[in-house]
Each structure stands twice: as structure tokens, then as C-alpha cells.
Amino acid sequence: MTLSLRLVDISGPFIDQSAPVRNWSSFPFSQIDLLAPPYVDEARLQRGVERARVYLAAVQAQGYTGIVIDNLAHLVTFDHAPQQYYAPDSPFRQRALAYRRALLPLLRDAAARGMQVYVTCDMQWMTEDVCRVAGSIAADNPRLDELNRAALIDLFTALPMISGVIVRIGETGGAHDWAGYTGHLIYHDVAAIRHLIAALLPVCAQFDRHLIMRTWTLGIGEAGDLLWSPERYTAVFADQRDPHLLVSIKHTPADFFRLLPPNPTLGLPGPRQIVELQNRREYELFGLVPSGLVGLHSAAIRRADRNPQCVGIWAWNSTGGWGGGGASVGPDGWNLWTEAGSALTAALAARPELDAERFVREWFEQRLAGYTPAFVAAVATAYLESERLIELGWYLGRAPGLQRIGGIVMPSLLWVWWMRPTAALPVWVYLAEMVAEVEPVIAQAAQAAQAAQQLRDAVAAHAPKGDPLARQIVTSLDYLVDALTIAWRARALLLPLAALARSNQRRDLSTEAAALRAAIQRHRERWAGRVDFPPLELDELATFLARWERSPRLVWNRARLAARLVALARRQPPRSTRARALLSFLLPTRLRRHLLQTALPWLSRRLDLLPTIFFETGPAIGEWARSS
């Protein structure tokens, strides 16, 4: 069996539905960490452990062979390391001890089941206490090598059931920082990444543990294209032969988007690989709605299975994104849709040639045993059909003009980031270029919303009255209909606006603007105040509409400016090392950071340049400037 390593995350059971979660990219530390003794919310953490042990048994039954848990910084005390970095009463040491005590039954349970356990780590991680003694936060600082080696020694000694660490170098800091725990993007060129591997790998080999390096990068620095560049991948990994080193890649040359080509780094020479897949789809409404995976994961897993370099997968059932609601995870750490996707992904990894559609229908028959066959069939059909509706109504279908800008593969879902549709005009200009003819794309969006309504009605017609799960399923489909309606109305206004601006034309779009305004109002009225199904974040669209109503001419002029900017960006090749050096000389890092942190948000607000969420999520703008 080729894909014998089948990992799955385990953060979902620790998420408290009753408390807000904004950042889903890791364990819900914001819900559990306390600033004062005992430094963790012990009752909430214990409830999470109890749910996680039930979840552990469920994912093993689905076919997964290991779990992934966050993170190194919250589990390290340095008590077993050659050098101590924490005082005995350090809050960071005491908090790590509390997490260890609480998680130990779960980790022992996994080991007793024969399941592997991996711990994630952002490089470069820091805590306030470590920062005081670590010196400069730079890749060539030998103290950081000592710190990272000491952390691994401590982790592997204190928790011997740990199978290895999974290291992320391409996204940390900024909005990811939390209460004294910070991240820093310093491993952003080939030499620095190879240096990091050389520092960590001997410790992993000594303890016979895996070092799994993720290639996820955000376009930052020389190695910002490590995710999708065979050239960069080869420079980092081609000569690496230690069997303790593995590489984790996404199945596309971008994030977890649909309708993209395969990742061209799959199967390249070097360490063995695992492929990352996402069952709770962060860009497709966070699991609040069905988002079928039959076509997507069947193709991705079969490609991986055919490649002898690939040994496994890593499935994400709760990890990733900014937004969502309580219904994204459900009371047990996943909801029905994610549970179905998780089962399908595990089954495909074990048997890649599986009849995936048949598997889904049989799975729903077993999972919803006790309900009428008509209801079960309608629910299964809704899940299966949702894949097509998401592609047509949420994405823009199989647009023929998919291209790269600055070397980056640009998906067709740029119009919405997690729960927030954007009015950023360069985004819509790019999308108008990509689809070539906007009217068919608008028509298919309308058809997707109508088809979703029909699926919803079919499920509702057979749903038993008063049943909580049935009610949740119907509500989920209501949400899908409303979200697809927003998508339809947004592109009905903004795609023609962008297309006409490219050709320096104008026409009356007041009807489309009014329809979008009405859709926003209906959506807000229906979902306002709900924490399980929170409304989409529509302020950016609403602000744009208010500006349009005040001064349509100003908006048209900004759209033309956006068209010129996109044309200019398309002509720019990826920046060379010489160009980066010249930029660093002309604009030193501190000045670049200041300009980006102040001027870019100001310009973007006034000219509708970038999605507003870019300034709230992921690495801080200053980290980008430091690494550019």
C-alpha cells in the first residue's frame, strides 16, 4: 500500500462552540490559554480531551493511521534539554506542563492504538522568555539553532510517543501571534531553509523521529515559490537522502482551492512526500455548507498513489482559515459534512480506485440509519451535487484564462476570502480577464443558486419534524442558497464593471447594484446574531455600494486604474535576487516596513486595491516587508 501514512488533525474537538474563534489555523489556544495560574482553562481543556478521545477512535475507524496536534511552543519546557531557557515559575513552562498533563491520556491512547502522533511547529517560534536570551531573530544566529535543537530534545524525551514534528516556515507572526507566543519569517531563502534542516535533522535522527518540512509559502523571499516551483524545490531538497526527512506539499500549486492544476513538485527527487488535503473547506464557507470532495480528492489521491515518491496524506478536518461559526465543527469536533469528507478521503487513501460516489451514498445510509430512505438519499445527493454547485456558483467554473501573476498561480476564488467577499477592483479586473465572457459566468451563478434551492427543498420535504440533526442539515442548505445568491449578485455587478473598465467603456449598472444591495440586506436580516451560522462579512461590499451610489463616476475611474495596474503586474516577471538586493539598498527593511504598514492600507481603502481582510489575517505586513 503506497499511501500508508494517513494523518489527520485533531484540533476540532478542542474548539468550544460557545466561544468565538477567528483564527482556525491551529489549536484554539485563544480559548484555553490563561495569563495567570493555572495558565490554562483546565475544565475547557479537559472537555476537549474527552471529545478528542472519541474523535480519535472515529478517525482510526475511518482509516487514518496518525494524528497531528499543535504545537511545539506550547509543549516545550526545556526540563529535559541540555540548556534551560525557562525559570521554574515561568508562565510558558507552567503552561506547557499543564498541556502535557492534560494531553497525556490522549497521546497514550493514540500510541496504544498503534497510531502515530506528530506535533506542528512554526519556524521561527518565540516566547517572551526565550526572546530575552535568544539574541537576534535571524536565520544565521547560532543561538536559534541551539534553541530549536533543545526544544526537540525536550519534546522527544518528555513525550516519547511523539513520532516527529511538522515544520511550517512560510506563514507565521502577525495575526498568528498570541499572548507572548510569536512567530517570525526568517527562513525565506534556500540557504536558510537548508541551514534549518541541517540544524534539526540530526536530533530527529538521534531519536529516530521524522522531520516533516512543509513547502507552504506565501510568496515571501527567494523561497516564496517553494510551494509550486520545481526549481526552488530541487535546490532545497534534491540531495537530501536521510530517511528521517519528509516533505509535506499541498495537492495544488496554491492553497486549498479547486479548479487548479496539480502541484508540479509532486514526485520530485529528494525526501519522501506526503500530500495535504482539506476536508473542512476553509474557502468554501468553512464547513457550514456541504462541499463535496468526490472529484477533487479522487483525482488528487490517485495522482499521489501513482507516484512512488509519495507515502501518505495529511487531511485537515478543522484546520485553516479565518472566520466560520459554531456549526463549522459541531459539538464533537466536526459536523456531518466534514465527517463525510473525512471518511471519503481516508477511504480513497486506502483504496484510490474506490467508487467514491457509491461510497458516499453508502456512508450516508449508515450514518443516518433510522431516517427514511428518501431523506437519506436527498442528503447524500445534496452532498454530491454541492461539488458542482460550489465550482459554478462560488468559484467561476472552469475559466479558460487561469494564469500566473508574478509567478503565483491565481485561483478563480479571489473574489471572496473565507467569509468576506471583496470589492477590490484589481481582483475583479483579473477575474474578468480570466473568464473572457462575463455573462455566461453570471448566468451559471444564478443557476447554481437556483439548483441549491431545489436541493434544499428536496431535503426539507423529507426531513422529520423536530429532529435536531435534520433541522441542522436544512439550515446548512438554507445558508448555501443565501451564500450563492450573494455570489451571483456580486459578480453580476462587479464582473461587468471590471470588463467594461478594461475596454474603457461604460453602461448603466444601477439595476445590478440595487439587486446586490437587496441581497445583502436579506442575508443580514436572516443570519444576524447567529453564532452557529454567522452572516457573511459583507461590510466591504456594502461600503463599495455606498461609494457607487454617491459617485458612480469615481468608481468607474478607479476601475480603469485597476485595469492598468493588473496589466502592469501581468507584465512583471518574478523579482530576481539582484532586484531584491537593489530594493533593500534603496529602501532598507525598517523603512519598507513603515511604508507598507502605513501607506498600503491607506491607499487600499481609498482606491479599492486589496481585500480588506489582507490587513487582518496571516503574517503582519511588517513580516512581508522584512522578507521581501
XYZ file of C-alpha atoms in Angstrom:
628
model
C 0.000 0.000 0.000
C 1.623 3.235 -1.173
C -0.198 5.798 0.967
C 0.379 4.038 4.260
C 0.866 7.221 6.311
C -2.595 8.750 6.693
C -2.555 11.671 9.098
C -5.445 13.826 10.294
C -5.598 16.906 12.509
C -7.198 16.775 15.952
C -7.834 20.431 16.832
C -11.583 20.349 16.188
C -12.635 18.573 19.392
C -10.880 21.250 21.447
C -12.874 24.119 19.926
C -15.630 25.402 22.194
C -18.635 26.214 20.021
C -19.925 28.701 22.553
C -16.817 30.917 22.358
C -15.711 32.916 19.310
C -12.882 31.617 17.119
C -11.337 33.822 14.464
C -8.116 32.039 13.544
C -8.670 28.386 12.683
C -5.109 27.753 11.527
C -4.126 25.982 14.741
C -5.291 24.636 18.093
C -7.718 27.057 19.848
C -5.140 28.485 22.229
C -7.089 31.749 22.393
C -9.913 29.861 24.109
C -7.780 27.845 26.512
C -4.660 29.821 27.467
C -4.877 31.963 30.619
C -2.477 34.726 31.573
C -2.480 33.810 35.276
C -2.152 30.474 37.126
C -3.066 27.763 36.312
C -2.299 29.265 32.841
C -4.885 27.085 31.060
C -8.623 26.758 31.386
C -8.416 23.268 32.843
C -12.110 22.458 32.610
C -12.379 23.512 28.962
C -9.167 21.670 28.094
C -10.373 18.515 29.825
C -13.655 18.597 27.922
C -11.640 18.903 24.735
C -9.538 15.883 25.641
C -12.651 13.818 26.290
C -14.105 14.754 22.898
C -10.733 14.172 21.243
C -10.524 10.598 22.507
C -13.906 9.837 20.962
C -12.796 11.541 17.767
C -9.530 9.558 17.822
C -11.431 6.268 17.767
C -13.645 7.564 14.960
C -10.824 8.679 12.661
C -8.946 5.430 13.243
C -12.091 3.546 12.230
C -12.215 5.674 9.082
C -8.698 4.511 8.199
C -6.303 7.176 9.485
C -3.029 5.972 10.968
C -1.905 9.054 12.860
C -2.876 12.430 14.276
C -1.343 15.895 14.139
C -1.558 18.233 17.113
C -0.398 21.807 17.749
C 2.209 22.936 18.764
C 5.842 22.766 19.871
C 5.883 26.121 21.661
C 3.030 25.061 23.957
C 4.551 21.677 24.808
C 8.204 22.520 25.488
C 9.561 23.144 28.994
C 13.290 22.536 28.282
C 13.425 20.458 31.508
C 14.999 17.598 29.540
C 17.171 19.786 27.315
C 20.910 20.418 27.661
C 20.160 24.106 28.251
C 17.378 25.670 30.315
C 15.536 28.628 28.838
C 12.740 28.961 31.399
C 12.789 29.722 35.101
C 10.846 27.146 37.164
C 7.942 29.579 37.613
C 7.892 30.832 34.019
C 4.289 31.037 32.744
C 5.423 29.417 29.496
C 6.962 26.463 31.320
C 3.979 26.090 33.640
C 1.550 26.284 30.727
C 3.485 23.625 28.781
C 3.405 21.346 31.822
C -0.364 21.855 32.088
C -0.868 20.971 28.427
C 1.317 17.902 28.784
C -0.626 16.644 31.800
C -3.958 17.192 30.090
C -2.971 15.720 26.717
C -1.065 12.718 28.025
C -4.124 10.379 28.191
C -4.950 11.257 24.573
C -1.390 10.721 23.383
C -1.122 7.414 25.256
C -4.446 6.338 23.795
C -3.147 7.066 20.290
C 0.049 5.103 20.973
C -1.906 2.162 22.381
C -3.951 2.110 19.195
C -0.783 1.973 17.112
C -1.360 5.477 15.760
C 1.439 7.937 15.173
C 1.451 11.411 16.719
C 3.054 14.457 15.094
C 3.471 17.924 16.605
C 3.402 21.075 14.488
C 5.881 23.909 14.774
C 6.209 27.342 13.204
C 9.732 28.474 12.481
C 10.813 30.703 13.926
C 8.695 30.377 17.050
C 9.393 32.517 20.099
C 8.060 33.188 23.571
C 8.691 36.314 25.601
C 11.056 34.435 27.928
C 13.010 32.774 25.119
C 13.291 36.036 23.205
C 15.216 37.617 26.074
C 18.078 35.143 25.713
C 17.933 34.064 22.070
C 19.627 37.106 20.585
C 18.816 38.403 17.135
C 15.913 36.767 15.322
C 17.894 35.853 12.228
C 18.464 32.595 10.375
C 22.232 32.775 10.886
C 22.020 33.218 14.659
C 23.615 30.074 16.180
C 21.616 30.590 19.371
C 18.432 29.842 17.456
C 19.918 26.551 16.260
C 20.697 25.654 19.876
C 17.194 26.689 20.962
C 15.473 24.619 18.293
C 17.597 21.558 18.950
C 16.976 21.865 22.686
C 13.224 22.110 22.074
C 13.190 18.896 20.042
C 15.295 17.046 22.614
C 12.893 18.119 25.341
C 9.799 17.173 23.318
C 11.033 13.738 22.269
C 12.295 12.916 25.759
C 9.243 14.056 27.688
C 6.731 12.620 25.204
C 8.325 9.510 23.698
C 5.155 8.593 21.798
C 5.694 11.589 19.505
C 6.637 10.384 16.015
C 8.076 13.660 14.766
C 7.480 17.331 14.078
C 5.869 19.109 11.141
C 7.573 22.437 10.455
C 5.949 25.425 8.770
C 8.319 28.163 7.606
C 6.118 30.198 5.277
C 3.314 31.630 7.416
C 3.765 32.852 10.960
C 3.685 36.011 13.049
C 1.227 38.866 12.724
C -2.311 37.696 13.417
C -0.948 34.259 14.352
C 0.797 35.683 17.431
C -0.900 35.064 20.737
C -0.259 36.230 24.314
C 3.529 36.072 24.397
C 3.921 33.452 21.655
C 5.232 34.986 18.438
C 6.424 33.799 15.047
C 8.963 35.265 12.653
C 9.518 34.712 8.929
C 13.285 34.317 8.743
C 13.744 31.110 6.727
C 12.809 32.570 3.365
C 15.725 31.674 1.103
C 17.208 28.356 0.023
C 20.337 28.633 2.149
C 18.359 29.461 5.298
C 15.939 26.559 4.827
C 18.775 24.103 4.240
C 20.526 25.500 7.310
C 17.386 24.904 9.389
C 17.088 21.326 8.136
C 20.751 20.713 8.957
C 20.187 22.021 12.479
C 17.071 19.931 13.224
C 17.591 16.697 11.326
C 20.408 15.250 13.497
C 18.174 15.457 16.582
C 15.347 13.704 14.755
C 17.749 11.024 13.534
C 19.154 10.594 17.044
C 15.668 9.899 18.421
C 14.527 8.055 15.268
C 11.804 10.629 14.651
C 10.580 12.323 11.490
C 11.268 15.896 10.493
C 8.476 16.846 8.082
C 9.147 20.117 6.267
C 6.147 21.861 4.760
C 6.633 23.740 1.496
C 3.707 26.070 2.202
C 4.906 29.587 1.440
C 3.188 32.879 0.715
C 5.436 34.325 -1.960
C 7.807 35.837 0.579
C 11.532 35.998 -0.197
C 13.631 33.908 -2.564
C 11.905 30.710 -1.472
C 8.443 32.246 -1.619
C 7.710 29.965 -4.564
C 8.847 26.774 -2.821
C 5.242 25.592 -2.837
C 4.970 25.486 -6.636
C 8.464 25.858 -8.124
C 10.279 22.679 -9.186
C 13.472 24.722 -9.451
C 13.251 26.002 -5.875
C 12.126 22.630 -4.545
C 15.090 20.935 -6.208
C 17.514 23.483 -4.773
C 16.276 22.792 -1.244
C 15.581 19.061 -1.276
C 17.054 17.188 -4.250
C 20.195 15.974 -2.475
C 18.511 15.199 0.860
C 18.670 11.455 1.490
C 18.125 10.976 5.225
C 15.021 8.766 5.655
C 14.025 10.777 8.729
C 13.247 13.766 6.497
C 9.874 14.003 4.726
C 8.299 16.844 2.764
C 4.650 17.887 3.025
C 3.135 19.546 -0.066
C -0.315 20.815 -0.935
C -2.039 18.998 -3.770
C -2.275 22.217 -5.817
C 0.340 24.910 -6.579
C -1.619 27.268 -4.304
C -3.792 26.920 -1.213
C -6.782 24.583 -0.859
C -8.613 25.845 -3.928
C -10.446 23.919 -6.624
C -10.022 24.015 -10.387
C -6.250 24.360 -10.266
C -3.584 22.197 -11.915
C -1.704 19.625 -9.825
C 1.276 20.705 -7.756
C 4.300 20.320 -10.096
C 6.582 19.456 -7.159
C 4.775 16.156 -6.569
C 7.224 13.286 -7.060
C 10.379 15.349 -7.464
C 13.651 13.721 -6.326
C 14.568 14.070 -2.697
C 12.781 13.033 0.509
C 9.555 11.079 0.510
C 6.409 13.206 0.383
C 3.003 13.468 1.973
C 0.157 15.420 0.355
C -2.027 17.891 2.247
C -5.804 17.762 1.709
C -8.614 19.704 3.377
C -11.939 18.126 4.304
C -13.455 21.127 6.138
C -13.114 23.537 3.249
C -11.975 26.917 4.564
C -12.560 28.823 1.309
C -15.929 27.206 0.720
C -17.824 28.540 3.723
C -15.934 26.733 6.474
C -17.952 23.546 6.534
C -21.142 25.491 7.228
C -22.454 24.048 3.952
C -21.846 20.821 2.050
C -18.796 20.990 -0.191
C -18.389 17.666 -1.927
C -14.967 16.109 -2.453
C -15.593 13.156 -4.749
C -13.977 14.606 -7.865
C -11.371 16.760 -6.143
C -9.905 14.214 -3.753
C -10.300 11.224 -6.055
C -8.034 12.936 -8.587
C -5.529 14.252 -6.036
C -5.159 10.963 -4.191
C -4.868 8.884 -7.345
C -2.068 11.149 -8.571
C -0.279 10.741 -5.268
C -0.778 6.985 -5.209
C 0.696 6.591 -8.682
C 3.871 8.324 -7.550
C 6.320 6.115 -5.632
C 7.836 9.198 -4.000
C 4.581 9.851 -2.116
C 3.959 7.808 1.038
C 0.913 9.407 2.578
C -1.579 12.195 3.119
C -2.365 14.736 5.798
C -6.082 15.542 5.982
C -7.383 18.681 7.666
C -10.764 18.323 9.362
C -10.759 21.617 11.261
C -7.549 23.464 10.431
C -7.316 26.525 8.216
C -8.867 29.907 7.633
C -10.279 32.967 9.354
C -13.988 33.109 10.166
C -16.523 30.323 10.378
C -19.045 29.611 13.120
C -20.097 27.068 15.691
C -21.706 24.862 13.044
C -18.309 24.554 11.337
C -17.223 21.964 13.892
C -20.344 20.782 15.679
C -20.361 19.546 19.287
C -17.962 16.660 18.580
C -15.211 18.491 16.691
C -16.680 18.051 13.229
C -20.076 18.307 11.587
C -21.836 15.882 9.282
C -20.344 17.307 6.078
C -16.759 17.222 7.377
C -17.250 13.770 8.839
C -18.387 12.557 5.419
C -15.444 14.213 3.671
C -13.031 12.779 6.217
C -14.379 9.267 5.709
C -14.183 9.622 1.935
C -10.601 10.935 1.983
C -9.385 8.142 4.259
C -11.140 5.512 2.152
C -9.613 6.872 -1.050
C -6.133 6.949 0.510
C -6.506 3.283 1.426
C -8.136 2.328 -1.906
C -7.519 5.015 -4.538
C -9.632 3.319 -7.230
C -12.672 3.260 -4.958
C -16.050 4.133 -6.469
C -16.245 7.362 -4.499
C -19.850 8.276 -5.288
C -21.087 4.863 -4.247
C -19.010 5.098 -1.072
C -20.632 8.436 -0.191
C -24.169 7.127 -0.641
C -23.443 4.018 1.438
C -21.754 6.135 4.113
C -24.803 8.365 4.495
C -27.044 5.289 4.642
C -25.031 4.011 7.611
C -24.510 7.381 9.287
C -28.192 8.321 9.012
C -29.585 4.885 9.791
C -33.006 5.315 11.340
C -34.068 8.103 8.998
C -36.287 7.421 5.994
C -34.557 6.263 2.798
C -35.952 9.295 0.970
C -34.377 11.707 3.458
C -31.030 9.885 3.405
C -30.972 9.837 -0.397
C -31.773 13.555 -0.550
C -28.986 14.408 1.903
C -26.448 12.276 0.024
C -27.486 13.884 -3.257
C -27.086 17.343 -1.725
C -23.542 16.478 -0.659
C -22.623 15.021 -4.046
C -24.204 17.841 -6.069
C -22.657 20.527 -3.873
C -19.285 19.963 -5.517
C -20.609 21.118 -8.884
C -22.579 23.999 -7.376
C -19.561 25.257 -5.453
C -17.457 25.144 -8.625
C -20.048 27.020 -10.696
C -21.536 29.377 -8.140
C -18.804 30.046 -5.608
C -15.871 29.677 -7.982
C -16.270 30.866 -11.555
C -16.355 27.441 -13.148
C -13.556 26.140 -15.329
C -12.435 29.525 -16.575
C -10.150 29.229 -19.590
C -7.815 32.098 -18.712
C -6.235 30.847 -15.483
C -2.813 32.481 -15.320
C 0.041 33.439 -13.038
C 0.885 36.911 -11.810
C 4.466 37.360 -10.669
C 4.868 33.590 -10.846
C 1.955 32.899 -8.466
C -0.914 30.672 -9.610
C -4.083 32.725 -9.178
C -7.316 30.824 -8.463
C -10.762 31.972 -9.526
C -11.931 32.355 -5.939
C -10.111 35.633 -5.385
C -13.445 37.452 -5.105
C -14.095 36.065 -1.602
C -11.651 35.401 1.230
C -13.105 32.957 3.730
C -16.351 34.676 4.817
C -15.665 38.082 3.276
C -16.449 38.940 -0.351
C -14.203 41.678 -1.672
C -14.822 44.799 -3.705
C -11.114 45.149 -4.524
C -11.199 46.278 -8.133
C -7.902 44.707 -9.308
C -9.274 41.348 -8.207
C -12.404 41.766 -10.300
C -10.397 43.023 -13.287
C -8.234 39.908 -13.112
C -11.326 37.700 -12.906
C -12.952 39.479 -15.849
C -9.796 38.846 -17.897
C -9.724 35.233 -16.836
C -13.299 34.392 -17.829
C -13.199 36.388 -21.091
C -17.032 36.474 -21.368
C -18.720 37.548 -18.160
C -22.394 36.985 -18.983
C -22.204 33.144 -19.094
C -20.405 33.184 -15.740
C -23.145 35.335 -14.230
C -25.797 33.025 -15.674
C -24.187 29.904 -14.235
C -24.015 31.589 -10.822
C -27.761 32.237 -10.980
C -28.360 28.622 -11.991
C -26.202 27.368 -9.090
C -28.264 29.350 -6.570
C -31.488 28.013 -8.054
C -30.187 24.414 -8.056
C -29.143 24.777 -4.403
C -32.680 25.883 -3.569
C -34.046 22.758 -5.229
C -31.664 20.536 -3.228
C -32.699 22.316 -0.040
C -36.384 21.820 -0.815
C -35.889 18.116 -1.562
C -34.167 17.554 1.794
C -36.714 19.662 3.697
C -39.609 17.745 2.148
C -38.431 14.513 3.786
C -36.874 15.905 6.987
C -38.508 14.607 10.175
C -40.126 17.382 12.179
C -38.387 18.346 15.404
C -35.223 16.352 14.722
C -32.131 18.456 15.611
C -29.778 16.922 13.035
C -32.355 17.174 10.250
C -33.004 20.786 11.186
C -29.252 21.496 11.123
C -28.937 19.975 7.638
C -31.799 22.066 6.252
C -30.355 25.213 7.849
C -26.995 24.428 6.267
C -28.645 24.218 2.856
C -30.504 27.470 3.506
C -27.135 29.061 4.164
C -25.748 27.620 0.928
C -28.615 29.126 -1.063
C -28.113 32.542 0.528
C -24.335 32.490 0.040
C -24.643 31.501 -3.609
C -27.168 34.295 -4.073
C -24.660 36.820 -2.730
C -22.038 35.358 -5.090
C -24.395 35.680 -8.058
C -25.405 39.250 -7.301
C -21.831 40.365 -6.562
C -20.453 39.088 -9.831
C -23.481 40.434 -11.740
C -22.334 43.924 -10.741
C -18.579 43.705 -10.444
C -17.642 41.487 -13.384
C -19.304 43.766 -15.982
C -17.860 46.817 -14.246
C -14.358 45.349 -14.489
C -14.789 44.076 -18.048
C -16.062 47.434 -19.279
C -13.282 49.314 -17.484
C -10.699 47.212 -19.315
C -12.082 48.400 -22.654
C -12.734 51.964 -21.443
C -16.499 51.598 -21.802
C -19.466 52.266 -19.528
C -23.070 51.179 -19.193
C -25.792 51.545 -16.611
C -25.368 49.005 -13.793
C -27.845 50.528 -11.337
C -30.195 47.529 -11.539
C -27.366 45.147 -10.658
C -26.256 47.393 -7.808
C -29.774 47.508 -6.365
C -30.087 43.713 -6.599
C -26.820 43.259 -4.698
C -27.922 45.763 -2.062
C -31.192 43.870 -1.574
C -29.392 40.503 -1.334
C -27.051 41.867 1.321
C -29.959 43.225 3.342
C -31.870 39.924 3.181
C -28.778 37.937 4.164
C -28.045 40.159 7.148
C -31.630 40.084 8.365
C -31.788 36.306 8.150
C -28.489 35.429 9.840
C -27.865 38.381 12.149
C -26.863 37.417 15.676
C -26.260 33.740 14.959
C -23.038 32.237 16.242
C -23.620 28.828 14.659
C -24.252 30.205 11.161
C -22.865 33.748 11.313
C -23.643 36.076 8.426
C -21.088 36.601 5.716
C -18.827 39.590 6.321
C -20.393 41.988 3.837
C -19.170 45.391 5.049
C -16.640 45.676 2.224
C -19.312 45.156 -0.418
C -21.706 47.474 1.389
C -19.076 50.221 1.592
C -18.396 49.848 -2.113
C -22.105 50.126 -2.911
C -22.384 53.284 -0.806
C -19.477 54.790 -2.737
C -21.093 53.738 -6.012
C -24.350 55.406 -5.060
C -22.553 58.639 -4.108
C -20.266 58.857 -7.115
C -20.506 56.283 -9.902
C -18.017 58.248 -11.987
C -15.370 57.965 -9.277
C -15.868 54.191 -9.146
C -15.538 53.906 -12.928
C -12.275 55.860 -12.802
C -10.920 53.607 -10.066
C -11.913 50.546 -12.101
C -9.916 51.868 -15.059
C -6.928 52.462 -12.781
C -7.259 48.889 -11.502
C -7.237 47.606 -15.095
C -3.982 49.433 -15.756
C -2.419 48.080 -12.548
C -3.347 44.487 -13.393
C -1.919 44.843 -16.897
C 1.296 46.195 -15.408
C 1.502 43.385 -12.836
C 0.977 40.767 -15.527
C 3.992 42.060 -17.446
C 6.279 41.883 -14.415
C 8.454 38.740 -14.125
C 9.167 37.258 -10.686
C 11.634 39.521 -8.925
C 15.258 38.453 -9.228
C 17.825 38.264 -6.442
C 19.514 41.352 -7.906
C 16.248 43.269 -7.840
C 15.621 42.305 -4.225
C 19.118 43.461 -3.303
C 18.569 46.794 -5.050
C 15.248 47.250 -3.254
C 16.923 46.542 0.084
C 19.595 49.158 -0.669
C 17.146 51.844 -1.794
C 14.525 51.055 0.855
C 16.047 49.485 3.983
C 13.887 46.977 5.846
C 12.753 49.370 8.564
C 11.646 51.978 6.015
C 9.905 49.353 3.844
C 8.022 48.064 6.868
C 6.909 51.550 7.831
C 5.745 52.382 4.308
C 3.857 49.119 3.911
C 2.241 49.277 7.328
C 1.016 52.851 6.862
C 0.738 53.704 3.173
C -0.624 50.450 1.757
C -3.737 50.160 3.961
C -4.456 53.870 3.393
C -4.168 53.558 -0.379
C -6.131 50.327 -0.462
C -9.084 51.787 1.430
C -9.282 54.789 -0.859
C -8.727 53.038 -4.173
C -10.299 49.601 -3.501
C -6.939 47.955 -4.238
C -6.829 44.898 -1.968
C -9.280 42.800 0.028
C -9.582 44.370 3.481
C -9.033 41.020 5.161
C -5.414 41.026 3.941
C -4.652 43.550 6.677
C -6.230 41.451 9.437
C -5.008 37.890 8.867
C -1.804 35.929 8.421
C 1.691 37.383 8.806
C 1.936 41.066 9.617
C 2.661 43.411 6.722
C 5.958 44.134 8.500
C 6.976 40.481 8.217
C 6.372 40.629 4.464
C 8.482 43.758 4.233
C 11.281 42.191 6.284
C 11.432 39.235 3.896
C 10.898 40.959 0.552
